[in-house]
Short mmCIF file of N, CA and C in Angstrom, two decimals:
data_model
loop_
_atom_site.label_atom_id
_atom_site.label_comp_id
_atom_site.label_asym_id
_atom_site.label_seq_id
_atom_site.Cartn_x
_atom_site.Cartn_y
_atom_site.Cartn_z
N MET A 1 86.67 20.82 -10.45
CA MET A 1 87.05 20.02 -11.59
C MET A 1 87.77 18.79 -11.07
N GLN A 2 87.54 17.70 -11.75
CA GLN A 2 88.17 16.45 -11.39
C GLN A 2 88.82 15.87 -12.63
N LEU A 3 90.07 15.49 -12.53
CA LEU A 3 90.77 14.89 -13.65
C LEU A 3 90.82 13.38 -13.47
N SER A 4 90.61 12.68 -14.54
CA SER A 4 90.73 11.22 -14.49
C SER A 4 92.10 10.85 -15.01
N PRO A 5 92.55 9.65 -14.67
CA PRO A 5 93.81 9.21 -15.26
C PRO A 5 93.61 8.97 -16.75
N ASP A 6 94.70 8.94 -17.49
CA ASP A 6 94.59 8.60 -18.91
C ASP A 6 93.93 7.25 -19.04
N LEU A 7 93.02 7.14 -19.99
CA LEU A 7 92.34 5.87 -20.22
C LEU A 7 93.03 5.12 -21.34
N PRO A 8 93.22 3.82 -21.17
CA PRO A 8 93.80 3.04 -22.26
C PRO A 8 92.81 2.92 -23.41
N GLY A 9 93.31 2.67 -24.60
CA GLY A 9 92.43 2.48 -25.75
C GLY A 9 92.28 3.76 -26.54
N ASP A 10 91.29 3.76 -27.43
CA ASP A 10 91.07 4.93 -28.29
C ASP A 10 89.93 5.80 -27.77
N ALA A 11 89.59 6.81 -28.54
CA ALA A 11 88.55 7.76 -28.12
C ALA A 11 87.20 7.08 -27.93
N GLN A 12 86.87 6.10 -28.77
CA GLN A 12 85.59 5.39 -28.63
C GLN A 12 85.52 4.65 -27.30
N ASP A 13 86.65 4.05 -26.88
CA ASP A 13 86.69 3.37 -25.58
C ASP A 13 86.50 4.37 -24.44
N ALA A 14 87.16 5.52 -24.54
CA ALA A 14 87.03 6.56 -23.51
C ALA A 14 85.59 7.07 -23.44
N LEU A 15 84.96 7.28 -24.59
CA LEU A 15 83.57 7.73 -24.60
C LEU A 15 82.64 6.69 -23.98
N ARG A 16 82.89 5.42 -24.26
CA ARG A 16 82.05 4.35 -23.69
C ARG A 16 82.17 4.35 -22.17
N VAL A 17 83.41 4.42 -21.67
CA VAL A 17 83.62 4.44 -20.21
C VAL A 17 82.98 5.68 -19.60
N SER A 18 83.13 6.81 -20.26
CA SER A 18 82.55 8.06 -19.78
C SER A 18 81.04 7.95 -19.66
N ARG A 19 80.40 7.37 -20.67
CA ARG A 19 78.93 7.19 -20.64
C ARG A 19 78.54 6.25 -19.51
N GLU A 20 79.28 5.15 -19.35
CA GLU A 20 78.98 4.18 -18.29
C GLU A 20 79.08 4.81 -16.91
N LEU A 21 80.00 5.76 -16.74
CA LEU A 21 80.18 6.44 -15.46
C LEU A 21 79.20 7.59 -15.25
N GLY A 22 78.38 7.88 -16.28
CA GLY A 22 77.41 8.96 -16.17
C GLY A 22 78.03 10.34 -16.31
N LEU A 23 79.18 10.43 -16.98
CA LEU A 23 79.85 11.71 -17.15
C LEU A 23 79.29 12.45 -18.37
N GLU A 24 79.57 13.74 -18.46
CA GLU A 24 79.07 14.57 -19.55
C GLU A 24 79.75 14.25 -20.87
N GLY A 25 80.96 13.78 -20.82
CA GLY A 25 81.72 13.46 -22.03
C GLY A 25 83.19 13.38 -21.70
N ILE A 26 84.02 13.64 -22.70
CA ILE A 26 85.47 13.60 -22.49
C ILE A 26 86.09 14.87 -23.07
N VAL A 27 87.29 15.16 -22.60
CA VAL A 27 88.12 16.20 -23.19
C VAL A 27 89.35 15.48 -23.72
N ALA A 28 89.62 15.68 -24.99
CA ALA A 28 90.77 15.04 -25.61
C ALA A 28 91.73 16.12 -26.09
N LYS A 29 93.01 15.78 -26.10
CA LYS A 29 94.00 16.75 -26.56
C LYS A 29 95.10 16.06 -27.32
N ASP A 30 95.77 16.84 -28.15
CA ASP A 30 96.97 16.39 -28.83
C ASP A 30 98.02 16.12 -27.76
N ALA A 31 98.57 14.92 -27.74
CA ALA A 31 99.52 14.53 -26.68
C ALA A 31 100.75 15.45 -26.63
N ASP A 32 101.11 16.07 -27.73
CA ASP A 32 102.29 16.93 -27.77
C ASP A 32 101.97 18.40 -27.50
N ALA A 33 100.69 18.74 -27.35
CA ALA A 33 100.29 20.14 -27.17
C ALA A 33 100.38 20.55 -25.72
N GLY A 34 100.71 21.80 -25.51
CA GLY A 34 100.76 22.35 -24.15
C GLY A 34 99.40 22.86 -23.73
N TYR A 35 99.37 23.46 -22.55
CA TYR A 35 98.13 24.03 -22.03
C TYR A 35 98.26 25.55 -22.12
N ASP A 36 97.29 26.18 -22.73
CA ASP A 36 97.27 27.63 -22.88
C ASP A 36 96.22 28.17 -21.92
N GLY A 37 96.59 28.48 -20.72
CA GLY A 37 95.67 28.86 -19.65
C GLY A 37 94.66 29.92 -20.02
N GLY A 38 93.38 29.63 -19.78
CA GLY A 38 92.30 30.58 -19.99
C GLY A 38 91.91 30.81 -21.43
N ARG A 39 92.47 30.05 -22.36
CA ARG A 39 92.15 30.24 -23.77
C ARG A 39 91.83 28.90 -24.41
N ARG A 40 90.88 28.91 -25.33
CA ARG A 40 90.57 27.71 -26.09
C ARG A 40 91.67 27.48 -27.11
N SER A 41 91.89 26.22 -27.39
CA SER A 41 92.92 25.86 -28.35
C SER A 41 92.42 24.72 -29.23
N ARG A 42 92.88 24.66 -30.45
CA ARG A 42 92.48 23.57 -31.35
C ARG A 42 93.10 22.25 -30.94
N SER A 43 94.04 22.30 -30.01
CA SER A 43 94.69 21.08 -29.54
C SER A 43 93.84 20.33 -28.52
N TRP A 44 92.86 21.01 -27.95
CA TRP A 44 91.97 20.42 -26.96
C TRP A 44 90.55 20.44 -27.52
N ILE A 45 89.84 19.32 -27.43
CA ILE A 45 88.45 19.31 -27.88
C ILE A 45 87.58 18.63 -26.81
N LYS A 46 86.36 19.11 -26.72
CA LYS A 46 85.38 18.53 -25.81
C LYS A 46 84.40 17.71 -26.63
N VAL A 47 84.19 16.47 -26.22
CA VAL A 47 83.24 15.59 -26.90
C VAL A 47 82.18 15.22 -25.88
N LYS A 48 80.97 15.75 -26.08
CA LYS A 48 79.88 15.51 -25.13
C LYS A 48 78.98 14.39 -25.60
N HIS A 49 78.38 13.72 -24.62
CA HIS A 49 77.36 12.71 -24.95
C HIS A 49 76.06 13.42 -25.25
N HIS A 50 75.41 13.05 -26.32
CA HIS A 50 74.12 13.61 -26.66
C HIS A 50 73.09 12.49 -26.66
N ARG A 51 71.94 12.81 -26.15
CA ARG A 51 70.84 11.86 -26.13
C ARG A 51 69.71 12.43 -26.98
N ALA A 52 68.78 11.58 -27.39
CA ALA A 52 67.65 12.04 -28.19
C ALA A 52 66.35 11.84 -27.39
N GLN A 53 65.40 12.77 -27.57
CA GLN A 53 64.12 12.69 -26.89
C GLN A 53 63.04 13.16 -27.85
N GLU A 54 62.00 12.34 -28.00
CA GLU A 54 60.81 12.79 -28.74
C GLU A 54 60.04 13.73 -27.82
N VAL A 55 59.42 14.76 -28.42
CA VAL A 55 58.72 15.79 -27.65
C VAL A 55 57.42 16.17 -28.33
N VAL A 56 56.47 16.64 -27.53
CA VAL A 56 55.22 17.18 -28.05
C VAL A 56 55.32 18.70 -27.96
N ILE A 57 54.95 19.38 -29.04
CA ILE A 57 55.02 20.83 -29.09
C ILE A 57 53.71 21.39 -28.52
N GLY A 58 53.83 22.22 -27.47
CA GLY A 58 52.65 22.80 -26.83
C GLY A 58 52.59 24.31 -26.95
N GLY A 59 53.62 24.91 -27.55
CA GLY A 59 53.62 26.35 -27.69
C GLY A 59 54.94 26.84 -28.24
N TRP A 60 55.04 28.16 -28.34
CA TRP A 60 56.28 28.78 -28.81
C TRP A 60 56.41 30.14 -28.17
N ARG A 61 57.64 30.64 -28.16
CA ARG A 61 57.92 31.96 -27.61
C ARG A 61 58.39 32.88 -28.73
N THR A 62 58.08 34.14 -28.57
CA THR A 62 58.46 35.16 -29.53
C THR A 62 59.97 35.28 -29.63
N GLY A 63 60.45 35.47 -30.85
CA GLY A 63 61.88 35.63 -31.08
C GLY A 63 62.32 37.08 -30.96
N ASN A 64 63.62 37.27 -30.94
CA ASN A 64 64.22 38.61 -30.91
C ASN A 64 65.12 38.78 -32.12
N GLY A 65 65.45 40.02 -32.43
CA GLY A 65 66.38 40.30 -33.52
C GLY A 65 65.89 39.73 -34.83
N ASN A 66 66.74 38.92 -35.47
CA ASN A 66 66.39 38.33 -36.77
C ASN A 66 65.18 37.40 -36.69
N ARG A 67 64.87 36.92 -35.50
CA ARG A 67 63.75 35.99 -35.35
C ARG A 67 62.47 36.66 -34.88
N ALA A 68 62.43 37.95 -34.86
CA ALA A 68 61.24 38.65 -34.35
C ALA A 68 59.99 38.32 -35.13
N ARG A 69 60.11 37.96 -36.39
CA ARG A 69 58.93 37.64 -37.22
C ARG A 69 58.66 36.15 -37.31
N SER A 70 59.50 35.35 -36.74
CA SER A 70 59.25 33.90 -36.77
C SER A 70 59.03 33.40 -35.34
N LEU A 71 60.02 32.83 -34.73
CA LEU A 71 59.87 32.39 -33.34
C LEU A 71 61.24 32.27 -32.70
N GLY A 72 61.27 32.32 -31.37
CA GLY A 72 62.52 32.20 -30.64
C GLY A 72 62.76 30.79 -30.15
N SER A 73 61.70 30.15 -29.65
CA SER A 73 61.86 28.78 -29.16
C SER A 73 60.51 28.07 -29.13
N LEU A 74 60.58 26.76 -29.15
CA LEU A 74 59.39 25.91 -29.01
C LEU A 74 59.29 25.46 -27.57
N LEU A 75 58.07 25.35 -27.06
CA LEU A 75 57.82 24.86 -25.71
C LEU A 75 57.47 23.38 -25.81
N LEU A 76 58.15 22.57 -25.01
CA LEU A 76 58.13 21.13 -25.17
C LEU A 76 57.48 20.41 -24.00
N GLY A 77 56.85 19.27 -24.30
CA GLY A 77 56.24 18.48 -23.25
C GLY A 77 56.28 16.99 -23.55
N ILE A 78 55.98 16.23 -22.51
CA ILE A 78 55.83 14.78 -22.61
C ILE A 78 54.52 14.42 -21.89
N PRO A 79 53.66 13.64 -22.55
CA PRO A 79 52.41 13.24 -21.90
C PRO A 79 52.65 12.39 -20.66
N SER A 80 51.81 12.61 -19.65
CA SER A 80 51.85 11.80 -18.43
C SER A 80 50.41 11.52 -18.00
N GLU A 81 50.25 10.84 -16.90
CA GLU A 81 48.91 10.55 -16.39
C GLU A 81 48.16 11.82 -16.00
N THR A 82 48.91 12.88 -15.67
CA THR A 82 48.27 14.12 -15.21
C THR A 82 48.11 15.16 -16.31
N GLY A 83 48.63 14.89 -17.50
CA GLY A 83 48.52 15.85 -18.61
C GLY A 83 49.82 15.93 -19.39
N LEU A 84 50.08 17.08 -19.97
CA LEU A 84 51.30 17.30 -20.75
C LEU A 84 52.32 17.99 -19.84
N ASP A 85 53.33 17.23 -19.42
CA ASP A 85 54.35 17.77 -18.52
C ASP A 85 55.34 18.62 -19.30
N TYR A 86 55.57 19.84 -18.82
CA TYR A 86 56.51 20.76 -19.44
C TYR A 86 57.94 20.30 -19.17
N ILE A 87 58.76 20.19 -20.23
CA ILE A 87 60.14 19.73 -20.05
C ILE A 87 61.16 20.74 -20.56
N GLY A 88 60.72 21.95 -20.91
CA GLY A 88 61.65 22.98 -21.33
C GLY A 88 61.34 23.51 -22.71
N ARG A 89 62.32 24.23 -23.24
CA ARG A 89 62.16 24.85 -24.55
C ARG A 89 63.41 24.64 -25.38
N VAL A 90 63.24 24.71 -26.68
CA VAL A 90 64.37 24.56 -27.59
C VAL A 90 64.36 25.74 -28.56
N GLY A 91 65.51 26.39 -28.70
CA GLY A 91 65.60 27.54 -29.60
C GLY A 91 66.77 27.45 -30.56
N THR A 92 67.44 26.31 -30.58
CA THR A 92 68.59 26.14 -31.47
C THR A 92 68.42 24.88 -32.30
N GLY A 93 69.12 24.83 -33.42
CA GLY A 93 69.03 23.68 -34.30
C GLY A 93 68.12 23.90 -35.50
N PHE A 94 67.47 25.05 -35.54
CA PHE A 94 66.57 25.36 -36.66
C PHE A 94 67.35 26.01 -37.79
N ARG A 95 66.98 25.67 -39.01
CA ARG A 95 67.56 26.37 -40.16
C ARG A 95 66.75 27.64 -40.38
N ASP A 96 67.44 28.73 -40.63
CA ASP A 96 66.77 30.03 -40.81
C ASP A 96 65.68 29.96 -41.86
N ARG A 97 65.93 29.24 -42.93
CA ARG A 97 64.95 29.18 -44.03
C ARG A 97 63.69 28.43 -43.64
N ASP A 98 63.74 27.63 -42.58
CA ASP A 98 62.57 26.86 -42.15
C ASP A 98 61.72 27.56 -41.10
N LEU A 99 62.22 28.64 -40.51
CA LEU A 99 61.52 29.29 -39.41
C LEU A 99 60.17 29.88 -39.80
N ALA A 100 60.09 30.50 -40.96
CA ALA A 100 58.81 31.10 -41.39
C ALA A 100 57.76 30.02 -41.61
N ALA A 101 58.13 28.91 -42.23
CA ALA A 101 57.19 27.81 -42.44
C ALA A 101 56.76 27.21 -41.11
N LEU A 102 57.69 27.10 -40.18
CA LEU A 102 57.37 26.57 -38.86
C LEU A 102 56.36 27.47 -38.15
N ARG A 103 56.58 28.77 -38.22
CA ARG A 103 55.67 29.72 -37.59
C ARG A 103 54.28 29.62 -38.22
N SER A 104 54.20 29.51 -39.53
CA SER A 104 52.90 29.39 -40.21
C SER A 104 52.18 28.12 -39.76
N ARG A 105 52.92 27.05 -39.65
CA ARG A 105 52.33 25.78 -39.20
C ARG A 105 51.78 25.90 -37.78
N LEU A 106 52.52 26.54 -36.92
CA LEU A 106 52.07 26.70 -35.53
C LEU A 106 50.88 27.64 -35.43
N ASP A 107 50.83 28.67 -36.26
CA ASP A 107 49.72 29.62 -36.23
C ASP A 107 48.38 28.93 -36.53
N THR A 108 48.40 27.88 -37.35
CA THR A 108 47.15 27.17 -37.67
C THR A 108 46.67 26.34 -36.49
N LEU A 109 47.53 26.13 -35.50
CA LEU A 109 47.18 25.31 -34.33
C LEU A 109 46.98 26.14 -33.07
N ALA A 110 46.92 27.46 -33.20
CA ALA A 110 46.82 28.36 -32.05
C ALA A 110 45.60 28.05 -31.20
N GLN A 111 45.77 28.18 -29.90
CA GLN A 111 44.67 28.05 -28.94
C GLN A 111 44.94 28.98 -27.77
N ALA A 112 43.91 29.33 -27.05
CA ALA A 112 44.04 30.29 -25.95
C ALA A 112 44.59 29.66 -24.68
N GLU A 113 44.32 28.38 -24.47
CA GLU A 113 44.71 27.78 -23.18
C GLU A 113 46.06 27.09 -23.23
N ASN A 114 46.75 27.16 -22.10
CA ASN A 114 48.04 26.51 -21.89
C ASN A 114 47.81 25.00 -21.83
N PRO A 115 48.45 24.20 -22.68
CA PRO A 115 48.23 22.76 -22.67
C PRO A 115 49.06 22.01 -21.64
N PHE A 116 49.99 22.69 -20.96
CA PHE A 116 50.91 22.03 -20.04
C PHE A 116 50.35 21.99 -18.62
N THR A 117 50.85 21.06 -17.83
CA THR A 117 50.44 20.96 -16.43
C THR A 117 51.05 22.10 -15.60
N ALA A 118 52.26 22.52 -15.94
CA ALA A 118 52.91 23.63 -15.23
C ALA A 118 54.06 24.16 -16.08
N VAL A 119 54.14 25.49 -16.18
CA VAL A 119 55.21 26.15 -16.94
C VAL A 119 55.76 27.27 -16.07
N PRO A 120 57.09 27.40 -15.95
CA PRO A 120 57.65 28.51 -15.17
C PRO A 120 57.17 29.86 -15.71
N ALA A 121 56.97 30.81 -14.81
CA ALA A 121 56.48 32.13 -15.19
C ALA A 121 57.32 32.78 -16.27
N ALA A 122 58.63 32.60 -16.24
CA ALA A 122 59.50 33.21 -17.25
C ALA A 122 59.18 32.70 -18.65
N ASP A 123 58.75 31.47 -18.77
CA ASP A 123 58.44 30.91 -20.08
C ASP A 123 57.00 31.19 -20.51
N VAL A 124 56.15 31.57 -19.58
CA VAL A 124 54.76 31.90 -19.90
C VAL A 124 54.65 33.33 -20.43
N ARG A 125 55.57 34.17 -20.00
CA ARG A 125 55.51 35.61 -20.27
C ARG A 125 55.11 35.97 -21.69
N ASP A 126 55.77 35.41 -22.69
CA ASP A 126 55.44 35.75 -24.07
C ASP A 126 55.07 34.50 -24.88
N ALA A 127 54.50 33.52 -24.19
CA ALA A 127 54.16 32.25 -24.83
C ALA A 127 52.92 32.36 -25.71
N HIS A 128 52.93 31.60 -26.78
CA HIS A 128 51.79 31.42 -27.67
C HIS A 128 51.48 29.92 -27.64
N TRP A 129 50.28 29.56 -27.22
CA TRP A 129 49.92 28.16 -27.05
C TRP A 129 49.39 27.56 -28.34
N VAL A 130 49.65 26.27 -28.51
CA VAL A 130 49.14 25.54 -29.68
C VAL A 130 48.55 24.21 -29.23
N ARG A 131 47.63 23.70 -30.05
CA ARG A 131 47.11 22.36 -29.78
C ARG A 131 48.28 21.38 -29.83
N PRO A 132 48.44 20.55 -28.82
CA PRO A 132 49.59 19.65 -28.75
C PRO A 132 49.43 18.41 -29.63
N VAL A 133 49.53 18.60 -30.93
CA VAL A 133 49.34 17.50 -31.87
C VAL A 133 50.59 17.20 -32.69
N LEU A 134 51.61 18.05 -32.58
CA LEU A 134 52.85 17.85 -33.34
C LEU A 134 53.93 17.22 -32.48
N VAL A 135 54.66 16.28 -33.08
CA VAL A 135 55.76 15.60 -32.38
C VAL A 135 57.06 15.92 -33.11
N GLY A 136 58.07 16.25 -32.34
CA GLY A 136 59.39 16.50 -32.87
C GLY A 136 60.41 15.71 -32.08
N GLU A 137 61.67 15.95 -32.40
CA GLU A 137 62.75 15.27 -31.68
C GLU A 137 63.87 16.28 -31.42
N VAL A 138 64.47 16.18 -30.25
CA VAL A 138 65.59 17.03 -29.88
C VAL A 138 66.75 16.17 -29.40
N ASP A 139 67.97 16.70 -29.55
CA ASP A 139 69.14 16.18 -28.87
C ASP A 139 69.26 16.95 -27.58
N TYR A 140 69.82 16.35 -26.55
CA TYR A 140 70.03 17.07 -25.29
C TYR A 140 71.18 16.40 -24.55
N LEU A 141 71.69 17.10 -23.53
CA LEU A 141 72.80 16.54 -22.77
C LEU A 141 72.34 15.65 -21.62
N GLU A 142 71.37 16.15 -20.84
CA GLU A 142 70.89 15.38 -19.70
C GLU A 142 69.59 15.99 -19.19
N TRP A 143 68.96 15.29 -18.25
CA TRP A 143 67.77 15.81 -17.56
C TRP A 143 68.25 16.57 -16.34
N THR A 144 67.64 17.71 -16.06
CA THR A 144 67.96 18.45 -14.84
C THR A 144 67.16 17.87 -13.67
N SER A 145 67.51 18.28 -12.47
CA SER A 145 66.82 17.75 -11.28
C SER A 145 65.34 18.14 -11.24
N ASP A 146 64.97 19.22 -11.94
CA ASP A 146 63.57 19.63 -11.96
C ASP A 146 62.81 19.15 -13.20
N GLY A 147 63.38 18.14 -13.88
CA GLY A 147 62.67 17.52 -15.00
C GLY A 147 62.69 18.27 -16.31
N ARG A 148 63.72 19.08 -16.52
CA ARG A 148 63.86 19.82 -17.77
C ARG A 148 65.02 19.25 -18.59
N LEU A 149 64.97 19.46 -19.89
CA LEU A 149 66.06 19.05 -20.76
C LEU A 149 67.18 20.08 -20.66
N ARG A 150 68.41 19.61 -20.54
CA ARG A 150 69.56 20.52 -20.49
C ARG A 150 70.16 20.61 -21.89
N HIS A 151 70.27 21.82 -22.41
CA HIS A 151 70.85 22.13 -23.72
C HIS A 151 70.21 21.35 -24.87
N PRO A 152 68.89 21.45 -25.02
CA PRO A 152 68.27 20.75 -26.16
C PRO A 152 68.56 21.47 -27.47
N SER A 153 68.62 20.70 -28.54
CA SER A 153 68.82 21.21 -29.89
C SER A 153 67.84 20.48 -30.81
N TRP A 154 67.15 21.23 -31.65
CA TRP A 154 66.12 20.68 -32.53
C TRP A 154 66.73 19.74 -33.57
N ARG A 155 66.14 18.55 -33.72
CA ARG A 155 66.56 17.59 -34.75
C ARG A 155 65.58 17.56 -35.91
N GLY A 156 64.29 17.70 -35.60
CA GLY A 156 63.30 17.69 -36.67
C GLY A 156 61.98 17.09 -36.24
N TRP A 157 61.06 17.05 -37.19
CA TRP A 157 59.72 16.53 -36.96
C TRP A 157 59.71 15.01 -36.93
N ARG A 158 58.74 14.45 -36.20
CA ARG A 158 58.50 13.01 -36.16
C ARG A 158 57.07 12.75 -36.61
N PRO A 159 56.80 12.85 -37.93
CA PRO A 159 55.44 12.64 -38.42
C PRO A 159 54.96 11.21 -38.24
N ASP A 160 55.88 10.30 -37.94
CA ASP A 160 55.53 8.90 -37.73
C ASP A 160 55.02 8.62 -36.32
N LYS A 161 55.04 9.64 -35.45
CA LYS A 161 54.65 9.47 -34.06
C LYS A 161 53.43 10.30 -33.72
N ALA A 162 52.56 9.74 -32.89
CA ALA A 162 51.43 10.48 -32.34
C ALA A 162 51.84 10.99 -30.96
N PRO A 163 51.27 12.10 -30.51
CA PRO A 163 51.65 12.63 -29.20
C PRO A 163 51.53 11.61 -28.05
N ASP A 164 50.50 10.75 -28.09
CA ASP A 164 50.34 9.79 -26.99
C ASP A 164 51.37 8.66 -27.02
N GLU A 165 52.21 8.60 -28.06
CA GLU A 165 53.28 7.60 -28.14
C GLU A 165 54.59 8.11 -27.55
N VAL A 166 54.66 9.40 -27.23
CA VAL A 166 55.88 9.99 -26.71
C VAL A 166 56.04 9.63 -25.23
N VAL A 167 57.22 9.12 -24.89
CA VAL A 167 57.56 8.77 -23.50
C VAL A 167 58.94 9.33 -23.17
N ARG A 168 59.20 9.50 -21.91
CA ARG A 168 60.51 9.99 -21.49
C ARG A 168 61.58 8.92 -21.71
N GLU A 169 62.63 9.32 -22.38
CA GLU A 169 63.78 8.44 -22.60
C GLU A 169 64.84 8.81 -21.56
N ASP A 170 65.33 7.86 -20.85
CA ASP A 170 66.39 8.19 -19.84
C ASP A 170 67.75 7.76 -20.28
#
């Protein structure tokens, strides 16, 4: 862990500097609050930078528990010269009431073949492939070194975009 000196200005200034330095975000605290070792406190808050990325849906994975009849996560890609590059999966950000409709929509696009150029074996295990014609958008923290989205969260559909219009946002 590395601590920075107190930054002058307000939280917006600190967030701007944090983004410019390529940091994950800031931790802010009530100036009069103490430190409660090993425990979260309402006096300390973490504010992370979130980025947005348009994605092409190429499949989905089976859900568990309450999601066993809908889906657990969507498999995401971005078109490239070599095909649809796999960039990870998203399983959060969905409203429970929308999951059944989402599953029905994906079932109409089912196909036997994997549309991605490469998918890790762990994500192929229970994957259901779909024709890559739907575009959505996710929030995420950063790109990993292997080209995956870190902590993506579903934002919604992008009916105004065609799959071939999706590009990697850095």
